[in-house]
Amino acid sequence: MIRGIAVLRELTEAGGTLSLSGLERATGLARSTVDRITATLARMGYVRFDGRDVHLSPRLMELGNAYMSALRLPALLSPHADALADELDESVSLAVADRDGIRFIHQATRRRAMSLSFRIGDLLPAERTAPGPLFATQWTAADWQRWRERRAADPRDLSFTAVPPRTYEGDAEDTGAPEDDDTFARRTREASTHGWSLDDQLIEPGLVAISVPVRSPGPGGRIACVASVVSHTSRHTARNLRTTLLPRLRSAVRAMERELQAAPPPEPGPPPSDLALWTGASKQQLGREFIESLARGLTVLTAFGEGRPELTLTEVSQATGLARATARRALITYEHLGLVAPAGRTFTLTPRVLSLGFPPLSRTSLPEIAQPHLADLTSRIHESTSLAVLSDSGEEIQYTARVATARVMSVNITVGTRLPAYATALGRVLLADASEGIREAKELPALTARTITDKQELAEALTSVRSQGYALVDEELEEGLRSIAVPIRDGSGRVVAALNTAMHASRRTPGECVTDLVPELTATATRIQTDLHTAARFTHVPLT
């Protein structure tokens, strides 16, 4: 299990992709061990293969989602952070402590050429951030000693891949004044006195931030997380952040604390089911290539979640279907790795769970999610497949992902191509779910003799699409071109994209398209939706 975690962490540090030989070198494991681990992770849907490269898959985010949903803070506080970012027109983040570092659990960023944000789950050294001194106000003597030991062992912060290495006076590329241990201790004392903390270009030139702690309700008022406003010196100096933005940040934090105070206890969601049976069946099917202990160990992390932040050994065993001895070994191993923390008779997940793939996967887009599923669908049906979204005007579709089949005669469309929505299967799937205003096309020019040009007839066609769950367009866009499409829905059920296949009309009749292709398209759409819902639970997934 420890070796499997090492593989996931190396893939994470590499940005989500490594070759099998690269994993062998990075982990120091034997190639046969790497092969068995990645085969097991692929069976679980946590990685996928592309030739000799291994890629992290969105389903791996269910481990980080388990921590985030058990924590509850992203769900409760992110609307306040987003509103503050809109009001200030600056990036706003929420961070939690991870020993002597911090990890981001939410980012509300501004779209600018110079983007100021980190990925959700990124680990930063406490002393180079604004939240760090605030968290350090709660450190024990042992925490300070561990921090000093880490500083001595890694003076340039090379183990923190999310930040530039620390530089010192005289370096060729000096990025700012270094901080010694006494400076951080002083910043911590000041944070304790003032209740806020500044980062004045400690990570890299130009980046400034101001932070205020969000405290848990109840006696003691320990810091639950830290809210930060992040900017650039071209917009604000560190001093200006304090004088101009700190009052509004404090107001937003008070609203966050009221939210935590008023939030009722969550109802426990359904725990994972039949995981032990699934891992046993996978072992029987794949034999020695499937490491059952790794698979069962990883399922333990998914036992936690909303309404299940703390679990006893017995509760973990019951949730996963694993024997108590198996669950106990997994929890002891995770405690050693820093992924779970004991609290009396119960265990909780730690922010370190986010180190298992969450940072690179938190920046994934819908086309990236869909691409391997399109490739798999194309290989099965031997037809080109595409993903498209509706334009802002609602009058066109834009292709965002595509996999072409190898045929002498095939549909030649590239990513980025725009086509009229009313005359395409993709467009009708998207229009059928759009608002009435968007569906009111200005005019419907005839593109072929078969094109629907009457608005009432188009409205009836869209009604049929909604009821049957697919759209079939037969030679309306171009003579000889037949296409069929199905919807891709987000977690709320809204259609956000459409999946299709298109071919020459001579290859399949309309009836054969429905009987042969709709089930394949629908199954693929379901797999894309599953990955989308996992990835979008606590992150924003761009549609293009």
Coordinates of C-alpha atoms in Angstrom, one line a residue:
M1 CA 0.0 0.0 0.0
I2 CA 2.9 2.3 0.8
R3 CA 4.3 1.7 -2.7
G4 CA 1.0 2.4 -4.3
I5 CA 0.8 5.7 -2.5
A6 CA 4.3 6.5 -3.6
V7 CA 3.3 5.9 -7.2
L8 CA 0.3 8.3 -6.9
R9 CA 2.4 11.0 -5.3
E10 CA 5.1 10.8 -8.0
L11 CA 2.4 11.1 -10.7
T12 CA 1.0 14.1 -8.8
E13 CA 4.4 15.8 -8.5
A14 CA 5.0 15.2 -12.2
G15 CA 1.8 17.0 -13.1
G16 CA -0.4 14.0 -13.7
T17 CA 1.6 12.1 -16.3
L18 CA 4.7 9.9 -16.2
S19 CA 6.0 7.0 -18.3
L20 CA 6.2 3.6 -16.8
S21 CA 10.0 3.8 -16.9
G22 CA 9.8 7.3 -15.4
L23 CA 7.8 5.9 -12.5
E24 CA 10.3 3.2 -12.0
R25 CA 13.1 5.7 -11.7
A26 CA 11.1 8.2 -9.5
T27 CA 10.0 5.6 -7.0
G28 CA 13.0 3.2 -7.1
L29 CA 10.6 0.3 -7.4
A30 CA 11.1 -2.7 -9.7
R31 CA 9.4 -2.4 -13.0
S32 CA 7.3 -5.5 -12.3
T33 CA 6.0 -3.8 -9.1
V34 CA 5.3 -0.6 -11.0
D35 CA 3.4 -2.6 -13.6
R36 CA 1.2 -4.3 -11.0
I37 CA 0.5 -1.1 -9.1
T38 CA -0.5 0.8 -12.2
A39 CA -2.6 -2.1 -13.4
T40 CA -4.4 -2.1 -10.1
L41 CA -4.9 1.6 -10.1
A42 CA -6.2 1.4 -13.7
R43 CA -8.7 -1.2 -12.7
M44 CA -10.0 1.2 -10.0
G45 CA -10.3 4.0 -12.6
Y46 CA -7.6 6.1 -10.8
V47 CA -5.2 6.1 -13.7
R48 CA -5.3 5.3 -17.4
F49 CA -2.7 4.2 -20.0
D50 CA -1.8 6.0 -23.2
G51 CA 0.9 3.9 -24.8
R52 CA 3.6 3.7 -22.2
D53 CA 2.5 6.7 -20.3
V54 CA 0.4 6.7 -17.2
H55 CA -2.1 9.5 -16.6
L56 CA -4.1 10.3 -13.5
S57 CA -7.8 10.0 -14.0
P58 CA -10.6 12.3 -12.6
R59 CA -12.0 9.4 -10.6
L60 CA -8.9 9.6 -8.3
M61 CA -10.4 12.9 -7.0
E62 CA -12.9 10.9 -5.0
L63 CA -10.2 10.5 -2.4
G64 CA -9.7 14.2 -2.1
N65 CA -13.5 14.7 -2.3
A66 CA -13.8 12.4 0.7
Y67 CA -11.6 14.7 2.8
M68 CA -13.2 17.9 1.4
S69 CA -16.8 16.7 2.1
A70 CA -15.9 15.5 5.6
L71 CA -14.3 18.9 6.3
R72 CA -17.4 20.7 5.1
L73 CA -15.6 24.1 4.9
P74 CA -15.5 24.3 1.1
A75 CA -19.2 23.7 0.8
L76 CA -20.1 26.1 3.5
L77 CA -17.6 28.9 2.9
S78 CA -16.8 29.0 -0.8
P79 CA -19.9 31.1 -1.7
H80 CA -18.6 33.8 0.7
A81 CA -15.1 33.6 -0.9
D82 CA -16.6 33.8 -4.4
A83 CA -18.7 36.8 -3.5
L84 CA -15.7 38.6 -1.9
A85 CA -13.6 37.9 -5.1
D86 CA -16.4 39.4 -7.2
E87 CA -16.7 42.5 -5.0
L88 CA -13.0 43.2 -4.7
D89 CA -12.1 42.0 -8.2
E90 CA -9.2 40.1 -6.7
S91 CA -8.4 36.4 -6.1
V92 CA -9.6 35.0 -2.8
S93 CA -8.5 31.7 -1.4
L94 CA -9.2 29.4 1.6
A95 CA -6.4 27.4 3.1
V96 CA -6.0 24.8 5.9
A97 CA -2.9 23.8 7.9
D98 CA -1.0 20.7 6.9
R99 CA 1.6 20.3 9.7
D100 CA 4.2 23.0 8.9
G101 CA 2.7 23.9 5.6
I102 CA -0.6 25.0 4.2
R103 CA -2.9 23.6 1.5
F104 CA -5.6 25.4 -0.5
I105 CA -9.1 24.0 -0.3
H106 CA -10.8 26.7 -2.5
Q107 CA -9.7 29.3 -5.1
A108 CA -11.8 32.1 -6.5
T109 CA -9.6 33.6 -9.2
R110 CA -9.8 36.5 -11.5
R111 CA -9.3 36.1 -15.2
R112 CA -6.3 38.2 -16.1
A113 CA -3.2 37.7 -18.2
M114 CA -1.2 37.5 -15.0
S115 CA -3.1 34.9 -13.0
L116 CA -2.5 34.8 -9.2
S117 CA -3.6 31.4 -8.0
F118 CA -2.5 28.0 -6.9
R119 CA -4.1 24.7 -7.5
I120 CA -6.5 23.2 -4.9
G121 CA -4.4 20.8 -2.8
D122 CA -1.1 22.5 -3.5
L123 CA 1.3 22.4 -0.5
L124 CA 3.2 25.6 0.4
P125 CA 5.7 26.2 3.2
A126 CA 4.1 28.1 6.1
E127 CA 6.8 30.7 6.4
R128 CA 6.4 31.9 2.8
T129 CA 2.7 32.6 2.9
A130 CA 0.3 34.9 4.6
P131 CA -1.8 32.1 6.2
G132 CA 1.3 30.5 7.7
P133 CA 2.0 32.8 10.7
L134 CA -1.7 32.6 11.6
F135 CA -1.6 28.8 11.8
A136 CA 1.7 29.0 13.6
T137 CA 0.1 30.9 16.4
Q138 CA -1.4 27.5 17.4
W139 CA 1.8 25.5 17.1
T140 CA 3.2 23.5 20.0
A141 CA 6.9 23.3 20.9
A142 CA 7.1 20.0 19.0
D143 CA 5.5 21.7 15.9
W144 CA 8.2 24.4 16.0
Q145 CA 10.9 21.9 16.3
R146 CA 9.6 19.9 13.4
W147 CA 9.5 23.1 11.3
R148 CA 13.1 23.9 12.2
E149 CA 14.2 20.4 11.2
R150 CA 12.5 20.7 7.9
R151 CA 14.1 24.1 7.2
A152 CA 17.5 22.7 8.0
A153 CA 17.0 19.6 5.8
D154 CA 15.4 21.6 2.9
P155 CA 16.7 25.2 3.0
R156 CA 15.7 25.9 -0.6
D157 CA 12.1 24.4 -0.3
L158 CA 12.8 22.0 -3.1
S159 CA 10.2 19.6 -1.6
F160 CA 7.5 22.2 -2.2
T161 CA 7.0 21.8 -5.9
A162 CA 4.2 24.4 -6.1
V163 CA 6.5 27.3 -5.2
P164 CA 9.8 28.5 -6.8
P165 CA 12.9 27.4 -4.9
R166 CA 14.0 29.7 -2.2
T167 CA 16.8 32.0 -3.2
Y168 CA 19.4 33.9 -1.2
E169 CA 21.4 37.1 -1.6
G170 CA 24.0 36.6 -4.3
D171 CA 22.0 34.1 -6.3
A172 CA 21.8 34.7 -10.0
E173 CA 18.1 35.0 -9.9
D174 CA 17.3 36.5 -6.5
T175 CA 13.5 36.7 -6.1
G176 CA 13.4 38.6 -2.8
A177 CA 14.7 38.8 0.7
P178 CA 15.0 35.5 2.5
E179 CA 13.4 34.9 5.8
D180 CA 15.3 33.4 8.7
D181 CA 13.7 31.5 11.6
D182 CA 13.6 34.6 13.8
T183 CA 11.7 36.6 11.1
F184 CA 9.0 33.9 10.9
A185 CA 8.7 33.8 14.7
R186 CA 8.3 37.6 14.7
R187 CA 5.6 37.4 12.0
T188 CA 3.8 34.8 14.0
R189 CA 3.8 37.0 17.1
E190 CA 2.5 39.9 15.1
A191 CA -0.2 37.8 13.6
S192 CA -1.3 36.7 17.1
T193 CA -1.4 40.4 18.2
H194 CA -3.1 41.9 15.1
G195 CA -5.3 39.0 13.9
W196 CA -4.1 39.2 10.3
S197 CA -1.0 38.5 8.4
L198 CA 0.8 39.7 5.2
D199 CA 2.8 38.0 2.5
D200 CA 4.9 40.7 0.8
Q201 CA 6.4 38.9 -2.2
L202 CA 7.7 36.0 -0.1
I203 CA 6.8 33.4 -2.8
E204 CA 7.8 35.3 -5.8
P205 CA 8.2 39.0 -7.0
G206 CA 5.0 40.9 -7.4
L207 CA 2.7 38.5 -5.4
V208 CA 1.2 40.0 -2.3
A209 CA -1.6 38.6 0.0
I210 CA -3.3 39.4 3.3
S211 CA -5.0 36.8 5.4
V212 CA -7.5 36.6 8.3
P213 CA -8.3 33.4 10.3
V214 CA -11.8 31.8 10.2
R215 CA -12.4 30.4 13.6
S216 CA -14.5 27.3 14.6
P217 CA -17.5 27.9 16.7
G218 CA -17.4 26.9 20.4
P219 CA -15.0 27.4 23.2
G220 CA -11.3 27.9 22.2
G221 CA -12.1 29.2 18.8
R222 CA -9.4 27.3 17.0
I223 CA -8.6 28.3 13.4
A224 CA -10.7 26.3 11.0
C225 CA -9.2 27.8 7.9
V226 CA -7.7 31.1 6.7
A227 CA -9.2 33.4 4.1
S228 CA -6.8 35.4 1.9
V229 CA -7.0 38.1 -0.7
V230 CA -4.2 37.7 -3.2
S231 CA -3.1 40.4 -5.6
H232 CA -0.1 41.8 -7.6
T233 CA 2.0 44.8 -6.8
S234 CA 0.8 46.4 -10.0
R235 CA -2.6 46.7 -8.3
H236 CA -1.8 46.8 -4.6
T237 CA 1.2 47.1 -2.4
A238 CA 1.2 45.0 0.8
R239 CA 0.6 48.2 2.8
N240 CA -2.4 49.1 0.6
L241 CA -3.9 45.6 1.0
R242 CA -3.9 46.2 4.8
T243 CA -5.4 49.7 4.6
T244 CA -7.8 49.2 1.7
L245 CA -8.9 45.5 1.6
L246 CA -8.5 44.3 5.2
P247 CA -11.8 45.7 6.5
R248 CA -13.8 44.0 3.8
L249 CA -11.9 40.8 4.3
R250 CA -12.7 40.9 8.0
S251 CA -16.3 41.5 7.2
A252 CA -16.4 38.5 4.9
V253 CA -14.7 36.3 7.6
R254 CA -17.3 37.3 10.2
A255 CA -20.0 36.1 7.7
M256 CA -18.1 32.9 7.3
E257 CA -17.9 32.3 11.0
R258 CA -21.7 33.0 11.3
E259 CA -22.2 30.4 8.6
L260 CA -20.2 27.8 10.6
Q261 CA -22.1 28.7 13.8
A262 CA -25.6 28.4 12.1
A263 CA -24.9 25.3 9.9
P264 CA -26.9 22.3 11.2
P265 CA -25.1 18.9 11.5
P266 CA -25.0 17.2 8.1
E267 CA -27.0 14.1 7.5
P268 CA -24.5 11.2 6.8
G269 CA -24.5 10.4 3.1
P270 CA -24.5 6.8 1.9
P271 CA -21.1 5.1 2.4
P272 CA -19.5 3.2 -0.4
S273 CA -21.0 -0.3 -0.9
D274 CA -19.7 -3.7 -1.7
L275 CA -16.1 -2.5 -2.1
A276 CA -14.7 -5.7 -0.6
L277 CA -16.7 -7.8 -3.0
W278 CA -15.6 -5.7 -5.9
T279 CA -11.9 -6.0 -5.0
G280 CA -12.2 -9.7 -4.5
A281 CA -13.9 -10.2 -7.9
S282 CA -11.2 -8.0 -9.6
K283 CA -8.5 -10.2 -8.0
Q284 CA -10.1 -13.3 -9.4
Q285 CA -10.3 -11.8 -12.8
L286 CA -6.9 -10.3 -13.1
G287 CA -4.9 -12.6 -10.9
R288 CA -1.5 -11.5 -9.7
E289 CA -1.6 -8.3 -11.7
F290 CA -4.2 -7.0 -9.3
I291 CA -2.9 -6.0 -5.9
E292 CA -5.9 -6.6 -3.7
S293 CA -4.3 -5.1 -0.6
L294 CA -3.7 -1.8 -2.4
A295 CA -7.2 -1.6 -3.7
R296 CA -8.8 -2.5 -0.4
G297 CA -6.5 0.0 1.4
L298 CA -7.5 2.9 -0.9
T299 CA -11.2 2.1 -0.4
V300 CA -10.7 2.9 3.3
L301 CA -10.2 6.5 2.5
T302 CA -13.6 6.7 0.7
A303 CA -15.4 5.5 3.9
F304 CA -15.1 9.1 5.1
G305 CA -17.3 11.9 3.8
E306 CA -20.1 14.2 4.5
G307 CA -21.6 13.5 7.9
R308 CA -18.8 10.9 8.4
P309 CA -15.8 13.1 9.4
E310 CA -14.7 10.8 12.3
L311 CA -15.1 7.0 12.1
T312 CA -14.2 4.2 14.5
L313 CA -12.4 1.1 13.2
T314 CA -15.7 -0.7 13.4
E315 CA -17.5 2.0 11.3
V316 CA -14.7 1.9 8.7
S317 CA -15.1 -1.9 8.5
Q318 CA -18.8 -1.7 8.2
A319 CA -18.7 1.1 5.5
T320 CA -16.3 -0.8 3.3
G321 CA -17.2 -4.4 3.9
L322 CA -13.6 -5.1 4.9
A323 CA -12.6 -7.3 7.8
R324 CA -11.6 -5.3 10.9
A325 CA -8.0 -6.6 10.7
T326 CA -7.8 -5.4 7.1
A327 CA -9.3 -2.0 7.9
R328 CA -7.0 -1.7 10.9
R329 CA -3.8 -2.4 8.9
A330 CA -4.9 0.3 6.4
L331 CA -5.6 2.9 9.0
I332 CA -2.2 2.2 10.8
T333 CA -0.4 2.6 7.4
Y334 CA -2.2 5.8 6.6
E335 CA -1.4 7.2 10.1
H336 CA 2.3 6.5 9.3
L337 CA 1.9 8.2 6.0
G338 CA 0.1 11.2 7.5
L339 CA -3.1 10.6 5.6
V340 CA -5.3 9.9 8.7
A341 CA -5.0 11.1 12.2
P342 CA -6.2 9.3 15.3
A343 CA -8.5 11.1 17.8
G344 CA -9.2 8.7 20.7
R345 CA -11.1 5.8 19.3
T346 CA -11.9 7.5 16.0
F347 CA -9.9 8.5 12.9
T348 CA -10.1 11.5 10.6
L349 CA -8.7 12.3 7.2
T350 CA -5.9 14.9 7.0
P351 CA -5.3 17.5 4.3
R352 CA -2.5 15.3 3.1
V353 CA -5.1 13.2 1.2
L354 CA -5.2 16.1 -1.3
S355 CA -1.6 15.1 -2.3
L356 CA -3.0 12.1 -4.1
G357 CA -3.6 13.6 -7.5
F358 CA -5.9 16.5 -6.5
P359 CA -3.6 19.5 -7.6
P360 CA -3.1 18.5 -11.2
L361 CA -6.6 17.1 -11.6
S362 CA -8.2 20.3 -10.1
R363 CA -7.3 22.1 -13.3
T364 CA -8.8 19.6 -15.7
S365 CA -11.4 20.7 -18.3
L366 CA -14.4 18.9 -19.8
P367 CA -12.6 18.2 -23.1
E368 CA -9.7 16.7 -21.3
I369 CA -12.1 14.5 -19.3
A370 CA -13.9 13.4 -22.4
Q371 CA -11.0 12.8 -24.7
P372 CA -10.1 9.2 -23.6
H373 CA -13.8 8.3 -23.5
L374 CA -14.2 9.5 -27.1
A375 CA -11.1 7.5 -28.2
D376 CA -12.6 4.4 -26.6
L377 CA -16.0 5.0 -28.2
T378 CA -14.4 5.6 -31.6
S379 CA -12.5 2.3 -31.4
R380 CA -15.7 0.4 -30.7
I381 CA -18.1 1.9 -33.2
H382 CA -15.5 2.7 -35.9
E383 CA -16.9 6.2 -36.5
S384 CA -15.6 9.6 -35.6
T385 CA -16.9 11.1 -32.3
S386 CA -17.1 14.7 -31.0
L387 CA -17.9 16.8 -28.0
A388 CA -19.4 20.3 -28.5
V389 CA -20.9 23.1 -26.4
L390 CA -23.3 25.9 -27.2
S391 CA -22.0 29.4 -28.0
D392 CA -22.9 32.3 -25.8
S393 CA -25.4 33.5 -28.5
G394 CA -27.1 30.1 -28.6
E395 CA -27.0 30.1 -32.3
E396 CA -23.9 28.0 -32.9
I397 CA -22.1 25.0 -31.5
Q398 CA -18.4 24.8 -31.0
Y399 CA -16.4 21.6 -31.2
T400 CA -14.2 21.2 -28.1
A401 CA -13.0 17.6 -28.4
R402 CA -12.8 15.1 -31.3
V403 CA -11.5 11.7 -32.2
A404 CA -11.5 10.8 -35.9
T405 CA -11.7 7.3 -37.3
A406 CA -9.4 6.0 -40.0
R407 CA -11.6 5.8 -43.2
V408 CA -11.1 6.8 -46.8
M409 CA -14.2 8.9 -46.5
S410 CA -14.8 10.5 -43.1
V411 CA -16.3 13.6 -41.6
N412 CA -13.6 16.3 -41.5
I413 CA -14.2 18.6 -38.6
T414 CA -11.5 20.1 -36.3
V415 CA -11.7 21.3 -32.7
G416 CA -12.8 24.9 -32.6
T417 CA -15.1 24.6 -35.6
R418 CA -18.5 26.4 -35.3
L419 CA -21.7 25.2 -37.0
P420 CA -25.3 26.4 -36.8
A421 CA -27.0 24.8 -33.8
Y422 CA -30.4 24.3 -35.4
A423 CA -29.2 22.1 -38.2
T424 CA -26.9 19.8 -36.2
A425 CA -27.6 16.9 -33.8
L426 CA -25.2 18.3 -31.3
G427 CA -27.0 21.7 -31.4
R428 CA -30.5 20.3 -31.0
V429 CA -29.4 18.3 -27.9
L430 CA -28.1 21.6 -26.5
L431 CA -30.9 23.8 -27.6
A432 CA -33.5 21.3 -26.2
D433 CA -32.2 22.1 -22.7
A434 CA -31.6 25.8 -23.2
S435 CA -33.9 28.6 -22.1
E436 CA -36.9 29.6 -24.3
G437 CA -35.1 32.9 -25.2
I438 CA -32.0 31.1 -26.5
R439 CA -34.1 28.6 -28.5
E440 CA -35.8 31.4 -30.4
A441 CA -33.5 31.5 -33.4
K442 CA -33.6 34.7 -35.5
E443 CA -33.8 32.8 -38.8
L444 CA -33.4 29.3 -40.1
P445 CA -31.8 29.3 -43.6
A446 CA -32.0 26.1 -45.6
L447 CA -28.6 24.4 -45.8
T448 CA -30.0 21.4 -47.8
A449 CA -33.4 20.4 -49.1
R450 CA -34.0 18.6 -45.8
T451 CA -33.1 21.4 -43.4
I452 CA -35.9 22.4 -40.9
T453 CA -36.5 26.1 -41.5
D454 CA -39.9 26.5 -39.8
K455 CA -39.6 27.6 -36.1
Q456 CA -42.6 25.7 -35.0
E457 CA -41.3 22.5 -36.6
L458 CA -37.9 23.1 -34.9
A459 CA -39.7 23.6 -31.5
E460 CA -41.5 20.2 -32.0
A461 CA -38.2 18.6 -32.9
L462 CA -36.6 19.9 -29.7
T463 CA -39.5 18.6 -27.7
S464 CA -38.9 15.1 -29.2
V465 CA -35.2 15.4 -28.4
R466 CA -36.0 16.1 -24.7
S467 CA -38.4 13.2 -24.4
Q468 CA -36.3 10.6 -26.3
G469 CA -32.9 11.6 -24.9
Y470 CA -31.1 11.9 -28.3
A471 CA -31.2 13.9 -31.5
L472 CA -30.9 12.4 -35.0
V473 CA -30.2 14.8 -37.9
D474 CA -30.4 13.4 -41.3
E475 CA -28.8 15.3 -44.2
E476 CA -29.9 18.7 -42.9
L477 CA -26.5 20.3 -42.5
E478 CA -24.9 18.7 -45.6
E479 CA -26.1 16.2 -48.2
G480 CA -25.1 12.7 -47.3
L481 CA -24.2 13.5 -43.7
R482 CA -26.1 11.8 -40.9
S483 CA -25.4 12.4 -37.2
I484 CA -26.8 11.4 -33.8
A485 CA -26.1 13.0 -30.5
V486 CA -26.8 12.6 -26.7
P487 CA -26.5 15.1 -23.8
I488 CA -23.7 15.4 -21.2
R489 CA -25.2 16.7 -17.9
D490 CA -23.5 18.4 -14.9
G491 CA -24.3 17.5 -11.3
S492 CA -27.5 19.5 -11.3
G493 CA -28.8 17.8 -14.4
R494 CA -28.3 20.7 -16.7
V495 CA -27.0 19.8 -20.2
V496 CA -23.6 21.4 -20.6
A497 CA -22.3 19.6 -23.6
A498 CA -23.3 17.1 -26.3
L499 CA -21.6 14.0 -27.6
N500 CA -22.1 12.8 -31.2
T501 CA -21.0 10.6 -34.0
A502 CA -21.4 11.5 -37.7
M503 CA -21.1 9.4 -40.8
H504 CA -22.0 9.2 -44.5
A505 CA -25.7 8.3 -44.9
S506 CA -24.8 5.1 -46.8
R507 CA -23.1 3.5 -43.8
R508 CA -26.1 3.2 -41.5
T509 CA -29.9 3.8 -41.9
P510 CA -31.6 6.1 -39.4
G511 CA -33.0 3.1 -37.6
E512 CA -29.6 1.4 -37.3
C513 CA -28.2 4.7 -35.9
V514 CA -30.8 4.5 -33.1
T515 CA -30.5 0.8 -32.4
D516 CA -26.7 0.4 -32.8
L517 CA -25.3 3.8 -31.8
V518 CA -27.6 5.4 -29.2
P519 CA -26.7 2.7 -26.5
E520 CA -23.0 3.2 -27.2
L521 CA -23.3 7.0 -27.1
T522 CA -25.4 6.9 -23.9
A523 CA -23.0 4.6 -22.1
T524 CA -20.0 6.8 -23.0
A525 CA -21.9 9.9 -22.0
T526 CA -22.6 8.3 -18.6
R527 CA -18.9 7.6 -18.1
I528 CA -18.0 11.2 -19.0
Q529 CA -20.7 12.5 -16.6
T530 CA -19.4 10.3 -13.8
D531 CA -15.9 11.8 -14.2
L532 CA -17.3 15.3 -14.6
H533 CA -19.3 15.0 -11.4
T534 CA -16.3 13.8 -9.5
A535 CA -14.0 16.5 -10.8
A536 CA -16.6 19.3 -10.4
R537 CA -17.6 18.5 -6.8
F538 CA -15.2 21.0 -5.3
T539 CA -13.5 22.5 -8.3
H540 CA -14.6 24.5 -11.4
V541 CA -14.3 22.4 -14.6
P542 CA -14.1 24.6 -17.7
L543 CA -16.3 23.4 -20.6
T544 CA -13.8 24.5 -23.2

